[in-house]
CSV table of C-alpha atoms and ligand atoms in Angstrom, one decimal:
chain,number,residue,atom,x,y,z
A,980,MET,CA,109.6,75.2,165.4
A,981,LYS,CA,110.8,78.3,163.5
A,982,LYS,CA,112.0,77.7,159.9
A,983,ALA,CA,114.8,79.6,158.1
A,984,LEU,CA,115.8,79.5,154.5
A,985,ILE,CA,119.5,80.3,153.8
A,986,THR,CA,120.5,81.0,150.2
A,987,GLY,CA,124.2,80.4,149.7
A,988,ILE,CA,124.4,77.9,152.6
A,989,THR,CA,127.5,76.3,151.0
A,990,GLY,CA,129.5,79.6,151.5
A,991,GLN,CA,131.4,80.8,154.6
A,992,ASP,CA,128.5,82.8,156.2
A,993,GLY,CA,125.8,80.3,155.1
A,994,ALA,CA,127.6,77.5,156.9
A,995,TYR,CA,128.2,79.5,160.2
A,996,LEU,CA,124.7,80.9,160.1
A,997,ALA,CA,123.2,77.4,159.7
A,998,GLU,CA,125.2,76.1,162.6
A,999,PHE,CA,124.0,79.1,164.7
A,1000,LEU,CA,120.3,78.7,163.8
A,1001,LEU,CA,120.4,74.9,164.4
A,1002,LYS,CA,121.7,75.6,167.9
A,1003,LYS,CA,118.8,78.0,168.4
A,1004,GLY,CA,116.4,75.2,167.5
A,1005,TYR,CA,115.4,76.3,163.9
A,1006,ARG,CA,114.6,73.9,161.1
A,1007,VAL,CA,117.2,75.0,158.5
A,1008,TYR,CA,116.7,74.9,154.8
A,1009,GLY,CA,119.5,75.8,152.4
A,1010,THR,CA,119.7,76.3,148.7
A,1011,TYR,CA,122.6,74.9,146.7
A,1012,ARG,CA,123.3,75.0,143.0
A,1013,ARG,CA,124.4,72.2,140.7
A,1014,LEU,CA,128.2,72.2,140.3
A,1015,SER,CA,130.3,69.7,138.4
A,1016,THR,CA,132.0,69.0,141.8
A,1017,PRO,CA,129.8,69.1,144.9
A,1018,ASN,CA,130.7,71.8,147.4
A,1019,PHE,CA,129.4,70.8,150.8
A,1020,TRP,CA,132.8,70.7,152.6
A,1021,ARG,CA,132.0,73.6,155.0
A,1022,LEU,CA,128.8,72.0,156.2
A,1023,GLN,CA,130.6,68.7,156.6
A,1024,TYR,CA,133.6,70.4,158.3
A,1025,LEU,CA,131.2,72.0,160.9
A,1026,ASN,CA,129.4,68.6,161.3
A,1027,ILE,CA,126.0,69.9,160.3
A,1028,PHE,CA,125.5,68.6,156.8
A,1029,GLU,CA,123.0,65.9,157.9
A,1030,LYS,CA,120.9,68.3,159.9
A,1031,ILE,CA,120.1,70.6,156.9
A,1032,ASP,CA,117.3,70.3,154.3
A,1033,LEU,CA,118.8,71.1,151.0
A,1034,ILE,CA,116.8,72.6,148.1
A,1035,PRO,CA,118.3,73.0,144.6
A,1036,ALA,CA,118.1,76.6,143.4
A,1037,ASP,CA,120.1,79.0,141.2
A,1038,LEU,CA,119.8,82.7,141.5
A,1039,VAL,CA,119.6,83.2,137.8
A,1040,ASP,CA,116.6,80.9,137.7
A,1041,ALA,CA,113.6,82.8,139.2
A,1042,GLY,CA,111.4,79.6,139.1
A,1043,SER,CA,113.9,77.7,141.3
A,1044,VAL,CA,114.0,80.6,143.8
A,1045,ILE,CA,110.1,80.6,144.0
A,1046,GLU,CA,110.2,76.9,144.5
A,1047,ALA,CA,112.7,77.1,147.3
A,1048,ILE,CA,110.6,79.6,149.2
A,1049,SER,CA,107.3,77.8,148.6
A,1050,ILE,CA,108.7,74.4,149.7
A,1051,SER,CA,110.3,75.7,152.9
A,1052,GLU,CA,107.6,78.3,153.8
A,1053,PRO,CA,110.2,80.0,156.0
A,1054,ASP,CA,109.7,82.5,158.9
A,1055,GLU,CA,113.0,84.0,158.0
A,1056,ILE,CA,115.0,84.2,154.7
A,1057,TYR,CA,118.7,84.9,154.9
A,1058,HIS,CA,119.7,85.9,151.4
A,1059,LEU,CA,123.5,85.3,151.3
A,1060,ALA,CA,124.0,83.8,147.9
A,1061,ALA,CA,126.0,86.0,145.5
A,1062,GLN,CA,129.0,86.1,143.2
A,1063,SER,CA,130.9,87.6,146.2
A,1064,PHE,CA,134.5,88.0,144.9
A,1065,VAL,CA,135.2,91.6,144.0
A,1066,GLY,CA,138.1,90.7,141.7
A,1067,ALA,CA,136.0,88.3,139.6
A,1068,SER,CA,133.4,91.0,139.2
A,1069,PHE,CA,135.8,92.9,136.9
A,1070,GLU,CA,136.1,89.8,134.8
A,1071,GLN,CA,132.4,88.9,134.8
A,1072,PRO,CA,130.5,92.2,135.3
A,1073,ILE,CA,127.4,91.1,133.6
A,1074,GLY,CA,127.1,87.8,135.4
A,1075,THR,CA,127.8,89.5,138.7
A,1076,GLY,CA,124.9,91.9,137.9
A,1077,ALA,CA,122.6,89.0,137.1
A,1078,VAL,CA,123.4,87.1,140.3
A,1079,THR,CA,124.5,89.6,142.9
A,1080,GLY,CA,122.1,92.3,141.8
A,1081,LEU,CA,119.1,90.8,140.2
A,1082,GLY,CA,119.2,87.8,142.4
A,1083,VAL,CA,118.0,90.0,145.3
A,1084,THR,CA,115.0,91.1,143.3
A,1085,ARG,CA,114.2,87.5,142.5
A,1086,VAL,CA,114.1,86.7,146.2
A,1087,LEU,CA,112.0,89.7,147.1
A,1088,GLU,CA,109.7,89.3,144.2
A,1089,ALA,CA,109.1,85.7,145.1
A,1090,VAL,CA,108.2,86.7,148.6
A,1091,ARG,CA,105.8,89.3,147.3
A,1092,GLN,CA,104.1,87.1,144.7
A,1093,LEU,CA,103.8,84.1,147.1
A,1094,GLU,CA,102.3,86.5,149.7
A,1095,ILE,CA,104.3,84.7,152.3
A,1096,LYS,CA,104.8,86.3,155.7
A,1097,THR,CA,108.5,86.1,156.1
A,1098,ARG,CA,111.4,88.3,157.2
A,1099,VAL,CA,114.2,88.9,154.8
A,1100,TYR,CA,117.9,89.6,155.5
A,1101,GLN,CA,119.9,91.1,152.6
A,1102,ALA,CA,123.7,90.6,152.7
A,1103,SER,CA,124.8,94.2,151.9
A,1104,THR,CA,128.4,95.2,152.3
A,1105,SER,CA,131.0,97.8,153.2
A,1106,GLU,CA,132.1,97.7,149.6
A,1107,LEU,CA,129.1,100.0,148.9
A,1108,TYR,CA,131.2,102.9,150.4
A,1109,GLY,CA,134.0,102.6,147.8
A,1110,ASN,CA,136.6,105.1,148.6
A,1111,ALA,CA,134.5,106.4,151.5
A,1112,GLN,CA,133.6,110.0,152.0
A,1113,GLU,CA,134.1,109.8,155.8
A,1114,THR,CA,135.8,107.5,158.3
A,1115,PRO,CA,134.6,105.6,160.1
A,1116,GLN,CA,131.6,104.7,158.0
A,1117,THR,CA,128.1,104.7,159.4
A,1118,GLU,CA,124.6,103.8,158.1
A,1119,LYS,CA,124.5,107.5,156.8
A,1120,THR,CA,127.8,107.6,154.9
A,1121,PRO,CA,127.1,108.1,151.2
A,1122,PHE,CA,127.7,105.1,148.9
A,1123,LYS,CA,130.1,105.3,145.9
A,1124,PRO,CA,130.7,101.8,144.4
A,1125,GLN,CA,134.2,101.1,143.0
A,1126,SER,CA,133.5,97.7,141.4
A,1127,PRO,CA,130.9,95.9,139.3
A,1128,TYR,CA,130.3,93.8,142.5
A,1129,SER,CA,129.5,96.8,144.6
A,1130,ALA,CA,127.4,98.4,141.9
A,1131,ALA,CA,125.3,95.1,141.9
A,1132,LYS,CA,125.1,95.2,145.7
A,1133,LEU,CA,124.0,98.8,145.6
A,1134,TYR,CA,121.1,97.8,143.4
A,1135,GLY,CA,120.3,95.0,145.9
A,1136,TYR,CA,120.5,97.4,148.8
A,1137,TRP,CA,118.0,99.8,147.2
A,1138,MET,CA,115.6,97.0,146.1
A,1139,THR,CA,115.5,95.8,149.7
A,1140,GLU,CA,114.6,99.4,150.8
A,1141,ILE,CA,112.0,99.6,148.0
A,1142,TYR,CA,110.3,96.3,148.9
A,1143,ARG,CA,110.2,97.3,152.5
A,1144,GLU,CA,108.5,100.7,151.8
A,1145,ALA,CA,106.3,99.7,148.9
A,1146,TYR,CA,105.0,96.4,150.2
A,1147,GLY,CA,105.6,96.4,153.9
A,1148,ILE,CA,108.0,93.4,153.7
A,1149,TYR,CA,110.1,93.1,156.8
A,1150,ALA,CA,113.5,93.4,155.0
A,1151,CYS,CA,116.9,94.5,156.5
A,1152,ASN,CA,120.2,95.4,155.0
A,1153,GLY,CA,123.2,94.2,157.0
A,1154,ILE,CA,126.1,96.4,155.9
A,1155,LEU,CA,128.8,93.9,156.9
A,1156,PHE,CA,132.4,94.8,156.8
A,1157,ASN,CA,134.9,92.1,155.9
A,1158,HIS,CA,134.6,89.0,158.0
A,1159,GLU,CA,137.0,86.1,157.9
A,1160,SER,CA,137.5,82.6,159.3
A,1161,PRO,CA,139.2,79.3,158.8
A,1162,ILE,CA,136.5,78.4,156.3
A,1163,ARG,CA,136.8,81.6,154.2
A,1164,GLY,CA,137.2,81.1,150.5
A,1165,LEU,CA,140.9,80.6,149.4
A,1166,GLU,CA,140.9,83.5,146.9
A,1167,PHE,CA,140.1,86.1,149.6
A,1168,VAL,CA,143.3,87.8,150.8
A,1169,THR,CA,143.2,86.7,154.5
A,1170,ARG,CA,142.8,83.0,153.9
A,1171,LYS,CA,145.1,83.2,150.9
A,1172,ILE,CA,147.7,84.5,153.3
A,1173,THR,CA,147.1,82.1,156.2
A,1174,ASN,CA,146.9,79.0,154.0
A,1175,ALA,CA,150.2,80.1,152.3
A,1176,VAL,CA,151.9,80.8,155.7
A,1177,ALA,CA,151.0,77.3,156.9
A,1178,LYS,CA,152.3,75.7,153.7
A,1179,ILE,CA,155.5,77.8,153.6
A,1180,SER,CA,156.3,77.0,157.3
A,1181,LEU,CA,155.9,73.3,156.5
A,1182,GLY,CA,158.0,73.5,153.3
A,1183,ILE,CA,155.0,72.8,150.9
A,1184,GLU,CA,155.1,76.2,149.2
A,1185,LYS,CA,157.9,78.8,148.6
A,1186,LYS,CA,156.5,82.3,147.9
A,1187,LEU,CA,153.2,84.1,148.5
A,1188,PRO,CA,152.3,86.4,145.6
A,1189,LEU,CA,150.1,89.4,146.7
A,1190,GLY,CA,148.6,92.4,145.0
A,1191,ASN,CA,147.9,95.8,146.7
A,1192,LEU,CA,149.6,95.6,150.1
A,1193,GLU,CA,148.4,99.1,151.1
A,1194,ALA,CA,144.6,98.4,151.0
A,1195,LYS,CA,143.1,98.7,154.5
A,1196,ARG,CA,140.2,96.7,155.7
A,1197,ASP,CA,138.1,96.4,158.9
A,1198,TRP,CA,138.4,92.6,159.4
A,1199,GLY,CA,136.2,90.8,161.9
A,1200,TYR,CA,135.4,87.2,162.8
A,1201,ALA,CA,132.6,85.5,160.7
A,1202,PRO,CA,130.9,83.4,163.4
A,1203,GLU,CA,130.2,86.5,165.4
A,1204,TYR,CA,128.9,88.4,162.3
A,1205,VAL,CA,126.3,85.9,161.4
A,1206,GLN,CA,124.7,86.4,164.9
A,1207,SER,CA,124.0,90.0,163.9
A,1208,MET,CA,122.0,88.8,160.9
A,1209,TRP,CA,119.7,86.9,163.2
A,1210,LEU,CA,119.4,89.8,165.6
A,1211,MET,CA,118.3,92.1,162.8
A,1212,LEU,CA,115.4,89.9,162.0
A,1213,GLN,CA,114.2,89.7,165.7
A,1214,GLN,CA,113.4,93.4,166.1
A,1215,LYS,CA,110.0,95.2,166.1
A,1216,LYS,CA,110.8,97.1,162.9
A,1217,PRO,CA,113.1,96.4,160.0
A,1218,ASP,CA,116.2,98.6,159.7
A,1219,ASP,CA,119.8,98.7,158.3
A,1220,TYR,CA,122.9,98.2,160.4
A,1221,VAL,CA,126.7,98.5,160.0
A,1222,ILE,CA,128.5,95.5,161.5
A,1223,ALA,CA,132.2,96.0,161.9
A,1224,THR,CA,135.1,96.2,164.5
A,1225,ASN,CA,135.9,100.0,164.0
A,1226,GLU,CA,139.6,99.0,163.5
A,1227,THR,CA,141.5,99.1,160.2
A,1228,HIS,CA,144.6,97.3,159.1
A,1229,SER,CA,146.5,97.0,155.8
A,1230,VAL,CA,147.0,93.8,153.8
A,1231,GLN,CA,150.7,94.1,154.7
A,1232,GLU,CA,150.0,94.2,158.4
A,1233,PHE,CA,147.9,91.1,158.0
A,1234,ALA,CA,150.8,89.3,156.2
A,1235,GLU,CA,153.3,90.5,158.8
A,1236,LYS,CA,151.2,89.2,161.7
A,1237,ALA,CA,150.4,85.9,160.0
A,1238,PHE,CA,154.1,85.1,159.4
A,1239,ASP,CA,154.8,86.2,163.0
A,1240,VAL,CA,152.6,83.4,164.2
A,1241,VAL,CA,154.9,80.8,162.7
A,1242,GLY,CA,158.1,82.8,163.5
A,1243,LEU,CA,158.9,83.8,159.9
A,1244,ASP,CA,159.7,87.1,158.3
A,1245,TRP,CA,157.0,88.1,155.9
A,1246,GLN,CA,159.3,90.0,153.6
A,1247,LYS,CA,161.4,86.9,152.8
A,1248,HIS,CA,158.3,84.9,151.8
A,1249,THR,CA,156.1,87.3,149.9
A,1250,LYS,CA,156.4,89.0,146.5
A,1251,VAL,CA,154.2,91.7,144.9
A,1252,ASP,CA,152.5,90.3,141.8
A,1253,ARG,CA,150.6,92.8,139.7
A,1254,ARG,CA,148.2,90.0,138.5
A,1255,PHE,CA,146.5,90.4,141.8
A,1256,MET,CA,145.9,94.2,141.5
A,1257,ARG,CA,142.4,95.3,140.5
A,1258,PRO,CA,141.6,98.0,137.9
A,1259,LEU,CA,140.0,99.9,140.8
A,1260,ASP,CA,140.4,99.2,144.5
A,1261,VAL,CA,138.9,100.4,147.7
A,1262,ASN,CA,141.7,102.0,149.9
A,1263,LEU,CA,140.3,102.1,153.4
A,1264,LEU,CA,137.3,100.7,155.2
A,1265,LYS,CA,136.5,101.2,158.9
A,1266,GLY,CA,133.0,100.8,160.3
A,1267,ASP,CA,131.2,102.4,163.2
A,1268,TYR,CA,129.0,99.7,164.7
A,1269,SER,CA,127.5,101.9,167.4
A,1270,LYS,CA,123.9,101.6,166.1
A,1271,ALA,CA,124.1,97.8,166.1
A,1272,GLU,CA,125.5,97.9,169.6
A,1273,LYS,CA,122.7,100.2,170.9
A,1274,LYS,CA,119.8,98.6,169.1
A,1275,LEU,CA,120.8,95.0,168.7
A,1276,GLY,CA,123.2,94.6,171.6
A,1277,TRP,CA,125.8,93.3,169.2
A,1278,LYS,CA,129.5,94.1,169.4
A,1279,PRO,CA,132.6,92.3,168.0
A,1280,LYS,CA,134.7,90.2,170.4
A,1281,THR,CA,137.5,88.9,168.3
A,1282,ARG,CA,140.1,91.6,167.3
A,1283,PHE,CA,142.6,91.7,164.5
A,1284,GLU,CA,145.6,89.8,166.1
A,1285,LYS,CA,143.4,87.1,167.5
A,1286,LEU,CA,141.7,86.6,164.2
A,1287,VAL,CA,145.0,86.2,162.4
A,1288,LYS,CA,146.2,83.7,165.0
A,1289,ILE,CA,143.0,81.6,164.8
A,1290,MET,CA,143.2,81.4,161.0
A,1291,VAL,CA,146.9,80.6,160.8
A,1292,GLU,CA,146.8,78.0,163.6
A,1293,GLU,CA,143.8,76.2,162.0
A,1294,ASP,CA,145.4,76.2,158.5
A,1295,LEU,CA,148.6,74.9,160.1
A,1296,GLU,CA,146.9,72.1,162.0
A,1297,ARG,CA,145.0,71.0,158.9
A,1298,TRP,CA,148.1,70.8,156.8
A,1299,GLN,CA,149.9,68.8,159.6
A,1300,ARG,CA,147.0,66.4,159.7
A,1301,TRP,CA,147.1,66.1,155.9
A,1302,GLN,CA,150.8,65.4,156.0
A,1303,LYS,CA,150.0,62.5,158.4
A,1304,GLY,CA,147.6,61.1,155.8
A,1305,GLU,CA,144.4,62.1,157.5
A,1306,HIS,CA,141.4,62.8,155.2
A,1307,PHE,CA,138.6,65.3,156.1
A,1308,PRO,CA,136.4,67.8,154.3
A,1309,TRP,CA,138.6,70.7,153.4
A,1310,ASP,CA,139.3,72.9,150.3
A,1311,ALA,CA,143.0,73.6,150.4
A,1312,PRO,CA,144.6,70.3,149.2
A,1313,LEU,CA,143.0,70.6,145.8
A,1314,TYR,CA,143.9,74.3,145.4
A,1315,PRO,CA,147.2,74.8,143.4
A,1316,ASN,CA,150.1,77.0,144.6
A,1317,GLU,CA,150.4,78.8,141.3
A,1318,MET,CA,147.9,79.3,138.6
A,1319,LYS,CA,148.5,80.6,135.0
A,1320,ILE,CA,145.6,83.0,134.7
A,1321,LEU,CA,145.2,85.3,131.8
A,1322,THR,CA,142.7,88.2,131.9
A,1323,ARG,CA,142.7,91.6,130.2
A,1324,SER,CA,141.1,93.4,133.2
A,1325,LEU,CA,144.1,92.7,135.5
A,1326,LYS,CA,146.6,95.6,135.6
A,1327,VAL,CA,149.7,93.8,134.2
B,2741,NAP,P1,130.8,83.0,149.7
B,2741,NAP,O1,131.6,82.1,150.7
B,2741,NAP,O2,131.5,83.4,148.4
B,2741,NAP,O3,129.4,82.3,149.5
B,2741,NAP,C1,128.6,82.7,148.4
B,2741,NAP,C2,127.4,81.7,148.3
B,2741,NAP,O4,126.6,82.1,147.2
B,2741,NAP,C3,127.9,80.2,148.0
B,2741,NAP,O5,127.0,79.3,148.7
B,2741,NAP,C4,127.7,80.1,146.5
B,2741,NAP,O6,127.4,78.8,146.1
B,2741,NAP,C5,126.4,80.9,146.4
B,2741,NAP,N1,126.1,81.3,145.0
B,2741,NAP,C6,127.0,82.0,144.1
B,2741,NAP,N2,126.4,82.1,143.0
B,2741,NAP,C7,125.1,81.6,143.0
B,2741,NAP,C8,124.1,81.4,142.1
B,2741,NAP,N3,124.1,81.8,140.9
B,2741,NAP,N4,122.9,80.8,142.6
B,2741,NAP,C9,122.9,80.3,143.8
B,2741,NAP,N5,123.9,80.4,144.7
B,2741,NAP,C10,125.0,81.0,144.3
B,2741,NAP,O7,130.4,84.4,150.4
B,2741,NAP,P2,130.3,84.7,152.0
B,2741,NAP,O8,131.6,85.3,152.4
B,2741,NAP,O9,129.7,83.6,152.8
B,2741,NAP,O10,129.3,86.0,152.0
B,2741,NAP,C11,127.9,85.8,152.0
B,2741,NAP,C12,127.2,87.0,151.5
B,2741,NAP,O11,127.6,88.2,152.2
B,2741,NAP,C13,127.5,87.3,150.0
B,2741,NAP,O12,126.4,87.9,149.5
B,2741,NAP,C14,128.6,88.4,150.1
B,2741,NAP,O13,128.6,89.2,149.0
B,2741,NAP,C15,128.2,89.2,151.4
B,2741,NAP,N6,129.2,89.8,152.1
B,2741,NAP,C16,130.3,89.1,152.6
B,2741,NAP,C17,131.2,89.8,153.4
B,2741,NAP,C18,132.4,89.0,153.9
B,2741,NAP,O14,133.4,89.7,154.3
B,2741,NAP,N7,132.4,87.7,153.9
B,2741,NAP,C19,131.0,91.1,153.7
B,2741,NAP,C20,129.9,91.8,153.3
B,2741,NAP,C21,129.0,91.1,152.5
B,2741,NAP,P3,128.6,77.8,145.6
B,2741,NAP,O15,129.2,77.2,146.9
B,2741,NAP,O16,127.9,76.8,144.8
B,2741,NAP,O17,129.6,78.6,144.9
B,2742,GDD,N1,141.9,88.6,147.0
B,2742,GDD,C1,143.1,89.2,147.0
B,2742,GDD,N2,144.2,88.5,146.6
B,2742,GDD,N3,143.1,90.5,147.4
B,2742,GDD,C2,144.3,91.1,147.5
B,2742,GDD,C3,145.5,90.4,147.2
B,2742,GDD,C4,145.4,89.1,146.7
B,2742,GDD,O1,146.4,88.4,146.3
B,2742,GDD,N4,146.5,91.2,147.4
B,2742,GDD,C5,146.0,92.4,147.9
B,2742,GDD,N5,144.7,92.3,148.0
B,2742,GDD,C6,143.8,93.3,148.4
B,2742,GDD,C7,142.6,93.6,147.5
B,2742,GDD,O2,143.0,94.4,146.4
B,2742,GDD,C8,141.6,94.3,148.4
B,2742,GDD,O3,142.0,95.7,148.5
B,2742,GDD,C9,141.9,93.6,149.8
B,2742,GDD,O4,143.1,92.9,149.6
B,2742,GDD,C10,140.8,92.7,150.3
B,2742,GDD,O5,140.5,91.8,149.2
B,2742,GDD,P1,139.6,90.5,149.4
B,2742,GDD,O6,140.0,89.7,150.5
B,2742,GDD,O7,139.4,89.9,148.0
B,2742,GDD,O8,138.2,91.2,149.9
B,2742,GDD,P2,137.4,92.5,149.4
B,2742,GDD,O9,137.5,93.5,150.5
B,2742,GDD,O10,137.7,92.8,148.0
B,2742,GDD,O11,135.9,91.9,149.5
B,2742,GDD,C11,135.4,91.1,150.6
B,2742,GDD,O12,134.8,92.0,151.5
B,2742,GDD,C12,133.7,92.7,151.1
B,2742,GDD,C13,133.2,93.6,152.3
B,2742,GDD,O13,134.0,94.8,152.3
B,2742,GDD,C14,134.4,90.1,150.0
B,2742,GDD,O14,134.0,89.2,151.0
B,2742,GDD,C15,133.1,90.8,149.5
B,2742,GDD,O15,132.1,89.9,149.2
B,2742,GDD,C16,132.6,91.7,150.7
B,2742,GDD,O16,131.4,92.4,150.3
């Protein structure tokens, strides 16, 4: 039986990847970190929590990363753990560097020192392109980070290349464009919108505050994207791949379509709130996935409108169940409508 270790198994991608690998017959190990409130809801929601072997590890603690790899002796490591929220990286640039950047080196260095024969997937990102120098973006488009998050990811990208070339470690960068789902974190704009649309249509919330409505993203469906991670580790040689839909839509379009699903006018229920603007933002992302299609046989199936519909309908159904008094693992009920947040980095 093949063994896989997933760092960040409690996150969106970690949970879907675990589900996918279990179906493929893998023994799945996952790292989790100590939190004051346990965060296993995604694994429970997907009904896979009992099937996973959990290992405590924090990316800032190199010893715990070494321990996780030596306990699991994995054939494949999927390094997904990171401080992954771009907005928060402006508030915690040093912490983001320590976790999202140096965390990659801790994983690669553990593999090197333990002399373990394993394949490594690094969760690289379309954020690396920043305000991109060409559209659509390919594996050859130059990088120009626009946030502390993407600068940390750029370091991780290059360390992955360096360990591949210097030590012959099979390591791949998956340059994944935004991918979303009903188990996406609530602070990311897509789920923030679909959760609010569901609540507004049921009378639980009044207005949805948003930041930059003009930003355009290439949004795909997360359960399809995690399959590409596995495909990258099944090839003869390690390489880097763009995973995207080659379509781009603005935040405003996402909000319009989401309110359409419940028959409401987005303009009546949203307001621009400068607290959600970033000191620097990426204007437009659109990825050319033709290399992945040719070499991995991967292509996206779920397109923009379908994605929006899936997310709104699942949030709506969950709030309806909640109103009937049903209890199930889910993040939204504990998340407040409004928060009084003060930071200097926000453009107020
Ligand atoms: P996510 O939902 O935010 O999950 C991040 C995971 O990292 C969580 O399990 C989190 O644990 C863990 N983590 C954070 N800090 C940690 C630390 N110090 N030590 C150990 N674990 C830590 O992110 P995602 O959307 O699944 O994304 C997965 C990866 O792909 C990330 O590296 C992200 O940057 C990258 N990526 C994502 C996208 C996207 O659109 N989703 C696109 C390109 C690249 P807790 O649950 O304890 O917080
Ligand atoms: N989060 C958020 N909240 N974003 C908003 C809001 C809001 O209220 N209003 C507008 N936006 C804009 C952001 O300024 C950004 O331009 C865009 O919506 C998308 O923001 P996020 O959903 O937070 O995602 P992201 O694109 O910054 O980052 C995600 O995708 C990257 C891949 O390109 C994350 O998953 C990263 O980890 C990932 O690397």
